[in-house]
Short mmCIF file of C-alpha atoms and ligand atoms in Angstrom, two decimals:
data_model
loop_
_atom_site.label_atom_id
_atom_site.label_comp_id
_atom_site.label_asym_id
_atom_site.label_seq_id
_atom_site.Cartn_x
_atom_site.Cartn_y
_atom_site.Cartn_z
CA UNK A 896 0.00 0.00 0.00
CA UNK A 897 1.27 3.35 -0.57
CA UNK A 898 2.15 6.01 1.70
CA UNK A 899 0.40 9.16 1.96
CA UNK A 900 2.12 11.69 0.36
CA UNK A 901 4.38 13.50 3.34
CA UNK A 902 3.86 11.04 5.32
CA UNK A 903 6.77 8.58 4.55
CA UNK A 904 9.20 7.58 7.80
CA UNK A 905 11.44 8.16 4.02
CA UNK A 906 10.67 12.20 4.32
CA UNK A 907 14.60 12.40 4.56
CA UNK A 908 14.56 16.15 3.60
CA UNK A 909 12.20 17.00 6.55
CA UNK A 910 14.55 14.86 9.29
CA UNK A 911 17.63 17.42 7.68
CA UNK A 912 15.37 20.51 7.78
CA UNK A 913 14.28 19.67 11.08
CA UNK A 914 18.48 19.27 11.91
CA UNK A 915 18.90 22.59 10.70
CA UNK A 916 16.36 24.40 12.51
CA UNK A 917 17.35 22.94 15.81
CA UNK A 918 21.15 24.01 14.82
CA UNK A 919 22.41 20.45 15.20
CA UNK A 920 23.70 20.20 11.38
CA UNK A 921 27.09 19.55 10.83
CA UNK A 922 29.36 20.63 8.33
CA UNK A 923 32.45 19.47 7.03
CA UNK A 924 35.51 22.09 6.63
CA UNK A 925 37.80 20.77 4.43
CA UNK A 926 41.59 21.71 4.95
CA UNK A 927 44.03 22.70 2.02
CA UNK A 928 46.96 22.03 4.37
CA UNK A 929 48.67 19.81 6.74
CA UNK A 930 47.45 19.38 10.54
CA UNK A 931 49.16 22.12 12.70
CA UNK A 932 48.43 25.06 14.14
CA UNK A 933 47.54 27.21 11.53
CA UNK A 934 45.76 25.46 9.09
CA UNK A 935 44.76 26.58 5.23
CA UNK A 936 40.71 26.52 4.92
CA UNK A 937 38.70 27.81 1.90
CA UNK A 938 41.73 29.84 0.81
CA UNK A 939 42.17 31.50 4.55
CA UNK A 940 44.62 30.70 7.03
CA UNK A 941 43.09 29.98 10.37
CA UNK A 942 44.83 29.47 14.09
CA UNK A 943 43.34 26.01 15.00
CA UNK A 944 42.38 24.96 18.25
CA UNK A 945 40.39 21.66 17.09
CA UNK A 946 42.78 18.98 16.39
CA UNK A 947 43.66 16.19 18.65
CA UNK A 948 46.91 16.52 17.63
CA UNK A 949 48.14 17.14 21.09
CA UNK A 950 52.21 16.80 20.22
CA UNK A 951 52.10 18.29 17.03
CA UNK A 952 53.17 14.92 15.54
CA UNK A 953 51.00 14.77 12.43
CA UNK A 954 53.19 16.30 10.39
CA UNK A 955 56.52 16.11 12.10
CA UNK A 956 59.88 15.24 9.92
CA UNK A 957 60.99 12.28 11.57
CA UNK A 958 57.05 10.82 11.27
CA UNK A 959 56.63 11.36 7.95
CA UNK A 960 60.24 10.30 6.76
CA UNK A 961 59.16 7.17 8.48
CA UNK A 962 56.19 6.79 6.74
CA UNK A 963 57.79 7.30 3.39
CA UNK A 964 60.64 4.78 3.73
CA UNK A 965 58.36 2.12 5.37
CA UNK A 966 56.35 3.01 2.14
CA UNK A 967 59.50 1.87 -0.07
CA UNK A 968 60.05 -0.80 2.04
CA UNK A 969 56.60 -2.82 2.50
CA UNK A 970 54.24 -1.20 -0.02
CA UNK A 971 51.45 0.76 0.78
CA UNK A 972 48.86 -2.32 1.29
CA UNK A 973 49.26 -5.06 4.26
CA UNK A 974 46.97 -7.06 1.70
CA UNK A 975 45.38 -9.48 4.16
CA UNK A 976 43.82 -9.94 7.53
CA UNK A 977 46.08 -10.07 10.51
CA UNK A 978 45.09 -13.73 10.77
CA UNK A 979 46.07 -14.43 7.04
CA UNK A 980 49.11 -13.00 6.11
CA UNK A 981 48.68 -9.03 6.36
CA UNK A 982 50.56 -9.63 9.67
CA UNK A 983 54.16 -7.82 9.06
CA UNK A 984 57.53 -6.96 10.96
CA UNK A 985 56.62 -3.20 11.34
CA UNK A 986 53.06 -4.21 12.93
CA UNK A 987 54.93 -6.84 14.99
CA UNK A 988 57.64 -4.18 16.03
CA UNK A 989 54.77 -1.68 17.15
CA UNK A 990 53.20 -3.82 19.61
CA UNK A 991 56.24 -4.89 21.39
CA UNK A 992 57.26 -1.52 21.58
CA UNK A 993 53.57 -0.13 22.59
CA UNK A 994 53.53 -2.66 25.27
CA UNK A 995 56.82 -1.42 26.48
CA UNK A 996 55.77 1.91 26.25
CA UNK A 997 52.65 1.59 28.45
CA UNK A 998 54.41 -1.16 31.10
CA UNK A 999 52.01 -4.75 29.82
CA UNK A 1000 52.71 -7.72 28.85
CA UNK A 1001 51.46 -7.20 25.66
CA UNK A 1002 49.36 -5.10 23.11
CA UNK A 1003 47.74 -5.91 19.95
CA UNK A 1004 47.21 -3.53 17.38
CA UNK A 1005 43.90 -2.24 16.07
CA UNK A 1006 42.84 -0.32 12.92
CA UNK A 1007 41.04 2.25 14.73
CA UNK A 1008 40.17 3.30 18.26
CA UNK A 1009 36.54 2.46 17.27
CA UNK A 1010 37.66 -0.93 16.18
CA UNK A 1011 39.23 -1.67 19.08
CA UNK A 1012 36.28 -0.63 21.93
CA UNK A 1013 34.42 -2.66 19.59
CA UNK A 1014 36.58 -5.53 19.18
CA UNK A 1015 37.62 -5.87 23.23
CA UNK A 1016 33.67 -5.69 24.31
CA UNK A 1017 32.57 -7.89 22.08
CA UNK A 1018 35.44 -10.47 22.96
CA UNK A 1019 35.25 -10.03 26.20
CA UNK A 1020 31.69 -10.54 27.08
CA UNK A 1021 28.91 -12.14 25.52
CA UNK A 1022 24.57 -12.64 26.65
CA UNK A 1023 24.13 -12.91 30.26
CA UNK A 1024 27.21 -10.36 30.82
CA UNK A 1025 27.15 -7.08 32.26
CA UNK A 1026 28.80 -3.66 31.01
CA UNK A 1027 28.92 -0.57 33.25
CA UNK A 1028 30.13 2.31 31.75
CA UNK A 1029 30.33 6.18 32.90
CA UNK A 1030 27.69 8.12 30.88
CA UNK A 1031 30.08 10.45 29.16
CA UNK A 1032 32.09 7.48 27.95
CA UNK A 1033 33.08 7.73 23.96
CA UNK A 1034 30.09 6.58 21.57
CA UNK A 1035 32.65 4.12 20.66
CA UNK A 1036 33.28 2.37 24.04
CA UNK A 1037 28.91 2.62 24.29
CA UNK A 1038 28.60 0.96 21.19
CA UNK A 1039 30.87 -1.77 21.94
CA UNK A 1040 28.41 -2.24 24.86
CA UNK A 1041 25.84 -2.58 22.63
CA UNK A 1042 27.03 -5.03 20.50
CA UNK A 1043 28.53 -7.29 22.69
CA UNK A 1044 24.83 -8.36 23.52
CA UNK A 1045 25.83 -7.99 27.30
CA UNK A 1046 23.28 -6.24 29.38
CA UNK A 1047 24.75 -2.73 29.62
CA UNK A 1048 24.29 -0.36 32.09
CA UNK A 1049 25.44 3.56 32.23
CA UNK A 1050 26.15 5.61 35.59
CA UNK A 1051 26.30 9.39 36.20
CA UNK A 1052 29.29 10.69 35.28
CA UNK A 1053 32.01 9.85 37.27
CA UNK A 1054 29.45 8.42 40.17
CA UNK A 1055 31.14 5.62 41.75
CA UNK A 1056 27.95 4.71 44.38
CA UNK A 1057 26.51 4.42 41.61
CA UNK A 1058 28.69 2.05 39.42
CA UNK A 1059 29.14 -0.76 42.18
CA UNK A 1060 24.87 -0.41 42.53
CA UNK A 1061 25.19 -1.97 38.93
CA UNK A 1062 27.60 -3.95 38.89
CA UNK A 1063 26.06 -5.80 42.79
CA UNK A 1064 22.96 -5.81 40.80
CA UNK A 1065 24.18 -8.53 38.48
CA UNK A 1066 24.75 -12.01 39.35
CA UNK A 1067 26.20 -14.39 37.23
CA UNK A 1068 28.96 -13.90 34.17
CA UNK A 1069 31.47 -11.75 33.51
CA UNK A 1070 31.53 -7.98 34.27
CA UNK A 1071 33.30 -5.14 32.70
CA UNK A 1072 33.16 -1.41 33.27
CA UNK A 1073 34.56 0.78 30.67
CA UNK A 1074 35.73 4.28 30.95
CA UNK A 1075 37.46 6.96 29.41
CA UNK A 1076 40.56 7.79 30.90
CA UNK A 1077 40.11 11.74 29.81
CA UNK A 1078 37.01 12.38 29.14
CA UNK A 1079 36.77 13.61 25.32
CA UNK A 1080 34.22 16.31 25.70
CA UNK A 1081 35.04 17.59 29.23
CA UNK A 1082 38.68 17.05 29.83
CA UNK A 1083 38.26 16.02 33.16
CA UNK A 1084 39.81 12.15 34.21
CA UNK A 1085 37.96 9.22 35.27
CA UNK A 1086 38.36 8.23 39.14
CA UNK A 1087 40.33 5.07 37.92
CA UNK A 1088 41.96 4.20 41.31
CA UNK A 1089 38.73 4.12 42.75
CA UNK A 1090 37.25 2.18 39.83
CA UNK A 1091 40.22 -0.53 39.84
CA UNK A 1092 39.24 -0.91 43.76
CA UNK A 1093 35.40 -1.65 42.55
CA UNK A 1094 36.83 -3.75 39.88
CA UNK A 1095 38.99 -5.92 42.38
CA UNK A 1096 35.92 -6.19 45.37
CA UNK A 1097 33.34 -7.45 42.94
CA UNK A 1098 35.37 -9.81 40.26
CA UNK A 1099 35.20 -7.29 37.32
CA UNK A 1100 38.01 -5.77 34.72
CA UNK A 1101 38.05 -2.50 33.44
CA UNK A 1102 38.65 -1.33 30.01
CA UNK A 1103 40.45 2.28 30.49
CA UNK A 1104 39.79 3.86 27.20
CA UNK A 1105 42.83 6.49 27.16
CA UNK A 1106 42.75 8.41 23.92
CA UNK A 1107 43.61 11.79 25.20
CA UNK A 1108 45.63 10.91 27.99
CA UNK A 1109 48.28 8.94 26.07
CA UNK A 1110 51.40 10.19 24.88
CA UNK A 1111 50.31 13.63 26.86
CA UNK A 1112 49.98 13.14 30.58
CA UNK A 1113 52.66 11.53 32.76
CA UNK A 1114 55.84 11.97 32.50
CA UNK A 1115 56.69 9.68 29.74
CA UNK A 1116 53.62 10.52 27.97
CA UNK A 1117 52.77 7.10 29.83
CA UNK A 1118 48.89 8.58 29.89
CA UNK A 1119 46.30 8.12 32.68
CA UNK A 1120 48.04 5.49 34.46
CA UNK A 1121 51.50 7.02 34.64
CA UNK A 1122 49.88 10.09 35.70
CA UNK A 1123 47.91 7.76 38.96
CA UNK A 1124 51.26 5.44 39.12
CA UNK A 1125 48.81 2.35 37.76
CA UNK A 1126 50.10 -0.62 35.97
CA UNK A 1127 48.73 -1.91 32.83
CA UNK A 1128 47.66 -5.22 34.27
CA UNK A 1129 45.12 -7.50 35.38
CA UNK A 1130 42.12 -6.08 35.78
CA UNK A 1131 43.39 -3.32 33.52
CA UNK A 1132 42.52 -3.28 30.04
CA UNK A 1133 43.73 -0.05 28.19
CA UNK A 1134 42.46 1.19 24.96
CA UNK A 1135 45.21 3.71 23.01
CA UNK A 1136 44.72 5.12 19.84
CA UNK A 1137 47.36 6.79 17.81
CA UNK A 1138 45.45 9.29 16.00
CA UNK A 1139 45.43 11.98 18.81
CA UNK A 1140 48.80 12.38 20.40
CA UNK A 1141 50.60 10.28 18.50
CA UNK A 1142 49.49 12.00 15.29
CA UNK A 1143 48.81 9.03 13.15
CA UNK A 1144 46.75 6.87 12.91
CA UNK A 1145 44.95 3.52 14.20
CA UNK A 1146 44.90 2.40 17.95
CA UNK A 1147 46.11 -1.05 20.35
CA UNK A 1148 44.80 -2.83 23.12
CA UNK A 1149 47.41 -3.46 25.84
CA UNK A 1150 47.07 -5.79 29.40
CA UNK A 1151 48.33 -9.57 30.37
CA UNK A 1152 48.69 -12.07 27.73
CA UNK A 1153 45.71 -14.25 28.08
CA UNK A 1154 43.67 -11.10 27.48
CA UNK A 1155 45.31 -10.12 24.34
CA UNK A 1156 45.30 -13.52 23.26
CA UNK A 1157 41.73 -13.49 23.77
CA UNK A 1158 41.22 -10.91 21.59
CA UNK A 1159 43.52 -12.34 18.75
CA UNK A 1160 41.46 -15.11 18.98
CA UNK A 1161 37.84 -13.93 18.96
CA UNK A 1162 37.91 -9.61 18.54
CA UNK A 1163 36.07 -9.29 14.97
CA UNK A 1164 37.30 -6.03 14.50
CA UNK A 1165 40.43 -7.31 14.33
CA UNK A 1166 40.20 -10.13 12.73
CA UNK A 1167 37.75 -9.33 9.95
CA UNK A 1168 39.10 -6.68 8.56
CA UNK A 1169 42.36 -6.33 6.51
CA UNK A 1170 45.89 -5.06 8.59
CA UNK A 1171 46.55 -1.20 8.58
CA UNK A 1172 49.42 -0.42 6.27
CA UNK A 1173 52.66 -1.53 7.36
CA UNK A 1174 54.31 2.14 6.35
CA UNK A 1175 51.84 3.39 8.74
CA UNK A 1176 53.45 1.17 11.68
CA UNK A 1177 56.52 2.46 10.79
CA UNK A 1178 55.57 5.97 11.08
CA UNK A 1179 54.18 5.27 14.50
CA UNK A 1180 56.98 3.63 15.71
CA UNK A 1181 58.63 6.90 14.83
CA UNK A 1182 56.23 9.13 16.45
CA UNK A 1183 56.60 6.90 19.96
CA UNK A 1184 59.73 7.76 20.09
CA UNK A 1185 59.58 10.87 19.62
CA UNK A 1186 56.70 11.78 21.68
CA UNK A 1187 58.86 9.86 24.37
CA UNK A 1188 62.01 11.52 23.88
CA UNK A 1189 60.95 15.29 23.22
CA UNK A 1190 59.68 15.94 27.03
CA UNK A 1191 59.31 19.57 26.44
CA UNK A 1192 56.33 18.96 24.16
CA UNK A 1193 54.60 18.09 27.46
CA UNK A 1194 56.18 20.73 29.69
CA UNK A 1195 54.79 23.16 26.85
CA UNK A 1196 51.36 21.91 26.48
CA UNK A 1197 51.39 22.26 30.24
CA UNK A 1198 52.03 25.77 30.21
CA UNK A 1199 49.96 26.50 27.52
CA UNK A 1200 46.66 24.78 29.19
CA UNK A 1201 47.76 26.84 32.39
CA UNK A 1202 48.47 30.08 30.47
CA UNK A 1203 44.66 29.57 28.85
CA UNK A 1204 42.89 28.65 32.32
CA UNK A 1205 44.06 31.88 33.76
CA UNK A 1206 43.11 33.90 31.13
CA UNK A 1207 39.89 32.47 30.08
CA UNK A 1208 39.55 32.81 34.21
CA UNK A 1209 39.95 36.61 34.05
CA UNK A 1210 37.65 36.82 32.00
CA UNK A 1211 34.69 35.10 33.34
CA UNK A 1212 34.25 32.08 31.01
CA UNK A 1213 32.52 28.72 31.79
CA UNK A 1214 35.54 26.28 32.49
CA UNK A 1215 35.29 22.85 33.35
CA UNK A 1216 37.20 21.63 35.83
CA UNK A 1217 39.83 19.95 33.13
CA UNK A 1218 44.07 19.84 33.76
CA UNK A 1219 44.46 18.29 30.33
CA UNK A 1220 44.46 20.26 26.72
CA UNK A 1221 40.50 19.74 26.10
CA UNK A 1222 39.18 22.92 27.54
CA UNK A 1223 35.63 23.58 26.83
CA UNK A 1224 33.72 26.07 26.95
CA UNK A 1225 30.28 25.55 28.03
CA UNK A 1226 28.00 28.21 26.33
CA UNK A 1227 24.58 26.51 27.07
CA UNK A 1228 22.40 26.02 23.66
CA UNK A 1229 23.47 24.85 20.21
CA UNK A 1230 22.54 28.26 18.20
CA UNK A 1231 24.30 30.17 20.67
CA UNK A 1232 28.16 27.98 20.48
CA UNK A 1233 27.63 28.07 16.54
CA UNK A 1234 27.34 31.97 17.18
CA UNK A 1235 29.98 32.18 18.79
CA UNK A 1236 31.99 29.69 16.65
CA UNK A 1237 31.28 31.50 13.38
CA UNK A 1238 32.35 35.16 15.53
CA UNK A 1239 36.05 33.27 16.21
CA UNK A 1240 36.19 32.18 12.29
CA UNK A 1241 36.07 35.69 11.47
CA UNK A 1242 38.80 36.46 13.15
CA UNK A 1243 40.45 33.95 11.93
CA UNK A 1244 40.34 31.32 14.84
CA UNK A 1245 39.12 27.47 13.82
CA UNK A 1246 37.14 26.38 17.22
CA UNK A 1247 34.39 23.99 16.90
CA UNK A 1248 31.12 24.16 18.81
CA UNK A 1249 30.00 20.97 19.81
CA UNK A 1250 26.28 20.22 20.34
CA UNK A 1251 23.72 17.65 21.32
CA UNK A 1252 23.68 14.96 20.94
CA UNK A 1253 27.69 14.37 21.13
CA UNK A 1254 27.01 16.38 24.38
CA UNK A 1255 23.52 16.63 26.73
CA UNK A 1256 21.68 19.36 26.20
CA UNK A 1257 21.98 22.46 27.47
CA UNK A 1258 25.73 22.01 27.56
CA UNK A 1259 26.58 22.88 24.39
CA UNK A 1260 30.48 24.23 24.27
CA UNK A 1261 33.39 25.38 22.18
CA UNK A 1262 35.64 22.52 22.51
CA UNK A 1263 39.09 23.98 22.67
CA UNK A 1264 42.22 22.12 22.42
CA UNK A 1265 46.02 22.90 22.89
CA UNK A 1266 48.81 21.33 21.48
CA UNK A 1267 52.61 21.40 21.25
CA UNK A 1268 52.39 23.32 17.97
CA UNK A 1269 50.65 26.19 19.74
CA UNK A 1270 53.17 29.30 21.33
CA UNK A 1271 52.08 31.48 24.37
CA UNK A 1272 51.25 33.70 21.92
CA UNK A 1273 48.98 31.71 19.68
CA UNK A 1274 47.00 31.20 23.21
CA UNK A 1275 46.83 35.01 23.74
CA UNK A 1276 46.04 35.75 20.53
CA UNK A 1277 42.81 32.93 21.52
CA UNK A 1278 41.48 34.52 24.34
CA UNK A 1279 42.18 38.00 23.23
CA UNK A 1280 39.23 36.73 20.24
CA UNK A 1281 37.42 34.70 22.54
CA UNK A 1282 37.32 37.96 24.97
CA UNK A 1283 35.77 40.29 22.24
CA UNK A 1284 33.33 37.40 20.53
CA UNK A 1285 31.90 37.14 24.27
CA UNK A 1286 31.48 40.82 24.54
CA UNK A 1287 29.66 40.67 21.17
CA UNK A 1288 27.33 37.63 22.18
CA UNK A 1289 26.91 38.28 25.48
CA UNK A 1290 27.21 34.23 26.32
CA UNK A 1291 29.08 31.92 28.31
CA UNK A 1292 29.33 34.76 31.24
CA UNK A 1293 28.56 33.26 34.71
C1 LIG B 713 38.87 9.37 19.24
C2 LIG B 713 38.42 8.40 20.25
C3 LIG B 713 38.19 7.07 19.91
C4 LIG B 713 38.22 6.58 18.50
O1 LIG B 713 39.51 6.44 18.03
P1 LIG B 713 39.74 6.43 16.47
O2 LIG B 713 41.09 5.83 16.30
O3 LIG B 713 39.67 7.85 16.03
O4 LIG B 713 38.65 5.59 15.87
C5 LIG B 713 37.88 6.18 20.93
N1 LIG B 713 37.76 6.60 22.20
C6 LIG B 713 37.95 7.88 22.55
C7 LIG B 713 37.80 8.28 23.98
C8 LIG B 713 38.28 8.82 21.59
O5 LIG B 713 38.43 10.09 21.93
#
């Protein structure tokens, strides 16, 4: 039978208009330039505070001559599943040296961070298990929730009362809790000491999702656990991707042995799917050392996120309570972050607002983030814009 004209759950135009009017479209800007921080865009050059590129690896020498030569030496395609024969010596050398790197026995290298949250739920836990995750956790580590066809339950952000309620209220099978180690959106860490305690009292392991905290907190660039002195062991599971700080591209899994073998053995993601190229390996073999070795990109980016909390403090914006380079800005509605958004472009300053439903309502923000590649100066130059495009607006005041 045919639909009523309008009436079609097809009416794809009116779900889109309906986007737009509630300012939740999104819109692609499309770089003429390498990552750094100033980007080319449309013909403009912009100071960017959007990338994840935390070390200002992305485009670095050493990375990219790495790339290149591991290009001449392997090809550009691994050509087959890990499991077949796409398994090479520059993959093999990455995971040994991630596992050193982070202090397990052992990581295993995924295509993408996605992949990976994906791959370790669904390996880990099956029907009848239980997930608990934090509520601000990455859609990726929710979505591996959902597939693993565990029962999965979400807490309040960082509410650890609240986590052990659902994790007692489970009898029977295996139970994970999964949390971001920074939280993408907010900046703010998970309380993973406390969580490992939980863990240990009630028979569960914890995947530690660290995308932002890797290669930029601790030390090292060891991440959350460096930063909390935490080993990478049993009930530890940690997520790392190398996208973000590492500036490439793809992500690992990292804890004891048996777990990794687990995953070899039954994480689809990883084994349906055909090996990241082996140049690529290479390159982020290159980049861990680097990010390693060069401590000052880390002493920097500390200043810098110091340097932008006092002077986004003097002037009365909405900070959350984050020590790490994701420093939103909490504005309130959708219409009014894209306001202020577009008021930054024109002066030539690439911040995105993020919206519903990557964040609740109501808490729409400009989702700043520092890196290595900014100067004190870049920074001032930020909240000398950001200072003027609040006086215009008239937002994000408290
Ligand atoms: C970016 C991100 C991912 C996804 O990693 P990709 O390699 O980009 O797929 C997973 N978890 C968190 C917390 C992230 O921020």
């Amino acid at each position: 039978m045919a639909a009523e004209a309008g009436t079609s759950c097809w009416d794809l135009p009116a779900a889109l208009r309906q986007r737009r009017e509630q300012h939740l479209f999104r819109r692609r800007l499309t770089l003429d330039s390498a990552q750094a921080a100033r980007v080319s865009c449309g013909g403009r050059e912009y100071l960017s505070f959007c990338s994840n590129d935390y070390l200002g690896l992305a485009n670095h020498p050493v990375v990219v001559a790495a790339m290149v030569e591991g290009v001449h030496r392997f090809g550009v395609g691994a050509g087959a599943s890990h499991l077949v024969t796409g398994h090479m010596a520059p993959h093999q050398a990455l995971e040994e040296e991630l596992a050193a790197f982070v202090g397990a026995e052992r990581a295993l290298v995924f295509s993408t961070g996605y992949m990976a949250n994906l791959g370790v739920a669904s390996a880990l836990t099956d029907r009848g298990d239980l997930i608990v995750e934090d509520r601000l956790n990455h859609a990726s580590l929710i979505d591996g929730g959902l597939l693993s066809r565990a029962v999965l339950r979400r807490y309040p952000h960082g509410d650890l009362a609240a986590a052990e309620r659902a994790l007692v209220g489970h009898s029977g099978g295996r139970r994970l809790v999964s949390t971001d180690g920074v939280f993408s959106m907010d900046g703010d860490l998970a309380p993973l000491v406390e969580l490992l305690a939980l863990a240990r009292r009630h028979d569960a392991r914890i995947v530690l999702d660290d995308a932002h905290g890797l290669g930029v907190l601790g030390a090292a660039g060891g991440g959350t656990l460096e930063h909390l002195g935490v080993r990478a062991q049993s009930p530890l599971v940690l997520v790392g991707t190398l996208g973000k700080a590492f500036g490439t591209f793809g992500a690992f899994a990292a804890g004891d042995a048996d777990v990794i073998e687990t995953l070899v053995q039954q994480a689809r993601t990883y084994i349906y799917t055909t090996a990241p190229p082996p140049a690529l390996a290479e390159a982020t073999r290159a980049a861990l050392r680097v990010a390693r070795q060069e401590g000052w990109r880390r002493e920097l980016l500390g200043r810098l996120v110091a340097r932008f909390r006092a002077g986004a403090r003097a002037l009365e914006m909405n900070l959350m309570p984050s020590s790490t380079p994701i420093q939103p800005v909490v504005v309130g509605g959708a219409e009014r972050a894209l306001a202020l958004a577009r008021a930054l472009h024109e002066r030539g300053i690439l911040v995105v607002a993020i919206r519903p439903p990557t964040v609740p309502a109501g808490t729409a923000r400009l989702r700043i983030t520092l890196s290595a590649a900014h100067t004190e100066r870049d920074v001032d130059h930020l909240l000398g814009a950001l200072g003027s495009a609040l006086a215009r607006e008239g937002v994000a005041r408290r």
